[in-house]
mmCIF file of C-alpha atoms in Angstrom:
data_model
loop_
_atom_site.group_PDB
_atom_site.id
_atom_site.type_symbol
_atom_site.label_atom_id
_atom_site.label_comp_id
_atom_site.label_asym_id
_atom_site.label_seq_id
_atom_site.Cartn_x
_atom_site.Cartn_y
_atom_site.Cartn_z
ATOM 1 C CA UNK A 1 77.861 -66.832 -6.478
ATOM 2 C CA UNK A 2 79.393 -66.688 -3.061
ATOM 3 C CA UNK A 3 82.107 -69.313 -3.384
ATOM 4 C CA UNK A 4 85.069 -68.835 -5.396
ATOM 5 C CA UNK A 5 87.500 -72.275 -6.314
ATOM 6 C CA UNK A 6 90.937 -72.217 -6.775
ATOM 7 C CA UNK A 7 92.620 -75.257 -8.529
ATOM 8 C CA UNK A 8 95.698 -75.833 -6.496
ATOM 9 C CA UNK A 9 98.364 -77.489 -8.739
ATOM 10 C CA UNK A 10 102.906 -77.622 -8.415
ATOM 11 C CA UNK A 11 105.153 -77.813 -6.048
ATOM 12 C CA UNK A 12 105.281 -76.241 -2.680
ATOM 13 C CA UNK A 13 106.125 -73.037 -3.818
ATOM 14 C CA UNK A 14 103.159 -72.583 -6.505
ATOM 15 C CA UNK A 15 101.051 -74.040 -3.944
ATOM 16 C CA UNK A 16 102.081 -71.295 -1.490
ATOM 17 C CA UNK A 17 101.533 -68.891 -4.437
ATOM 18 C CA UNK A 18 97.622 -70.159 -5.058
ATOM 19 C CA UNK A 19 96.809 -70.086 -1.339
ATOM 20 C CA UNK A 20 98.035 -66.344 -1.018
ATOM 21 C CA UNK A 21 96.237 -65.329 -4.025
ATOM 22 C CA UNK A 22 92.725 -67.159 -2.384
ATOM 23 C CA UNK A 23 93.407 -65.181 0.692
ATOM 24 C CA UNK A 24 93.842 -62.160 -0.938
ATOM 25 C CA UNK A 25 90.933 -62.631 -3.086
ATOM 26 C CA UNK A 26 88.877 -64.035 -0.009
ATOM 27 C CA UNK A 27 89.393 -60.436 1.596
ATOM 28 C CA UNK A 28 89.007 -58.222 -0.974
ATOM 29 C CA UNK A 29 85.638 -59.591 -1.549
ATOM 30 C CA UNK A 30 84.421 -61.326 1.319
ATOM 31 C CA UNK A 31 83.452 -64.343 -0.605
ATOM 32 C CA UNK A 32 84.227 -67.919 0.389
ATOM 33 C CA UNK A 33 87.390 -69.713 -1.017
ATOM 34 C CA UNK A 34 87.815 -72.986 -1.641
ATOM 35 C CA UNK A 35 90.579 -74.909 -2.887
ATOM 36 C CA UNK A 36 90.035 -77.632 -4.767
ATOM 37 C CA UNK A 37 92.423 -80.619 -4.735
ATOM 38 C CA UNK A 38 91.419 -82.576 -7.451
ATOM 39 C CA UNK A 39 94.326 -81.986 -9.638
ATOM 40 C CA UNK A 40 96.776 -84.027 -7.539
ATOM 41 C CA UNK A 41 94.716 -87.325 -9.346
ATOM 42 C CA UNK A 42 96.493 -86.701 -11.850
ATOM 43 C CA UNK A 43 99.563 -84.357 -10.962
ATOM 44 C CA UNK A 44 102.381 -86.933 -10.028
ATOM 45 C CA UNK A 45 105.298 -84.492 -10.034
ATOM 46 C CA UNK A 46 105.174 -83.319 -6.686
ATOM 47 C CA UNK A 47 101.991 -83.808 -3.687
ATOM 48 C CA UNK A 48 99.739 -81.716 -2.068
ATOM 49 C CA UNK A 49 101.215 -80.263 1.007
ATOM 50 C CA UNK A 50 99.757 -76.986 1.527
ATOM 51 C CA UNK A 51 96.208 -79.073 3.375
ATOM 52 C CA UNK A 52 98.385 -79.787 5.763
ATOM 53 C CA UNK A 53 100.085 -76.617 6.728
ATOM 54 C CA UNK A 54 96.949 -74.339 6.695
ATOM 55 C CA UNK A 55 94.083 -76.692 8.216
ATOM 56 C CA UNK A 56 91.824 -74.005 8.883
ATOM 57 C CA UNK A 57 91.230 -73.128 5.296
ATOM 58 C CA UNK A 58 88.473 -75.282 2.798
ATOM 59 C CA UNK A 59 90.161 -77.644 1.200
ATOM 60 C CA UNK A 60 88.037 -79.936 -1.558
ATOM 61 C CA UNK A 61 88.247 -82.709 -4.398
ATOM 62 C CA UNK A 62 85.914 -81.562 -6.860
ATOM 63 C CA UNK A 63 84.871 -84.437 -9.227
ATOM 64 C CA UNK A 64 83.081 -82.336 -11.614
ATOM 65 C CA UNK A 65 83.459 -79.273 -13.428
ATOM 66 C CA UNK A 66 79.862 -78.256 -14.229
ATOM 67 C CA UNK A 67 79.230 -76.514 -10.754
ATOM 68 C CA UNK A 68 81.953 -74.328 -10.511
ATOM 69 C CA UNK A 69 83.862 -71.987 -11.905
ATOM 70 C CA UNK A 70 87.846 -71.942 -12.168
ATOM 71 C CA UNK A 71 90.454 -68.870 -11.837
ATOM 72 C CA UNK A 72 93.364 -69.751 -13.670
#
């Protein structure tokens, strides 16, 4: 598997938290991170923010579960 997805979910600060962890994880193992956005369909505490303050990095709303695989 060369793609790794991280469910981003919180407020700015775990959201800050998840995207460090992805970049850490990203270079420690050269694989491709992705974070997927899907969560925020549901989450109505607080909205995503972090898309917007890191463009360059993936970004995606994963509708299904079945093709991939989740660090939690």
């Amino acid at each position: 598997m060369n793609k790794i997805y991280i469910p981003l979910v919180g407020g700015l600060g775990n959201q800050l938290f998840q995207i460090s962890i992805g970049y850490a994880i990203q270079k420690i193992t050269s694989k491709q991170v992705l974070f997927d956005t899907s969560e925020f369909r549901r989450y109505k505490d607080h909205s995503l923010v972090v898309d917007q303050l890191f463009p360059n990095l993936s970004f995606v709303n994963m509708k299904s579960s079945i093709f991939k695989v989740k660090i939690k």
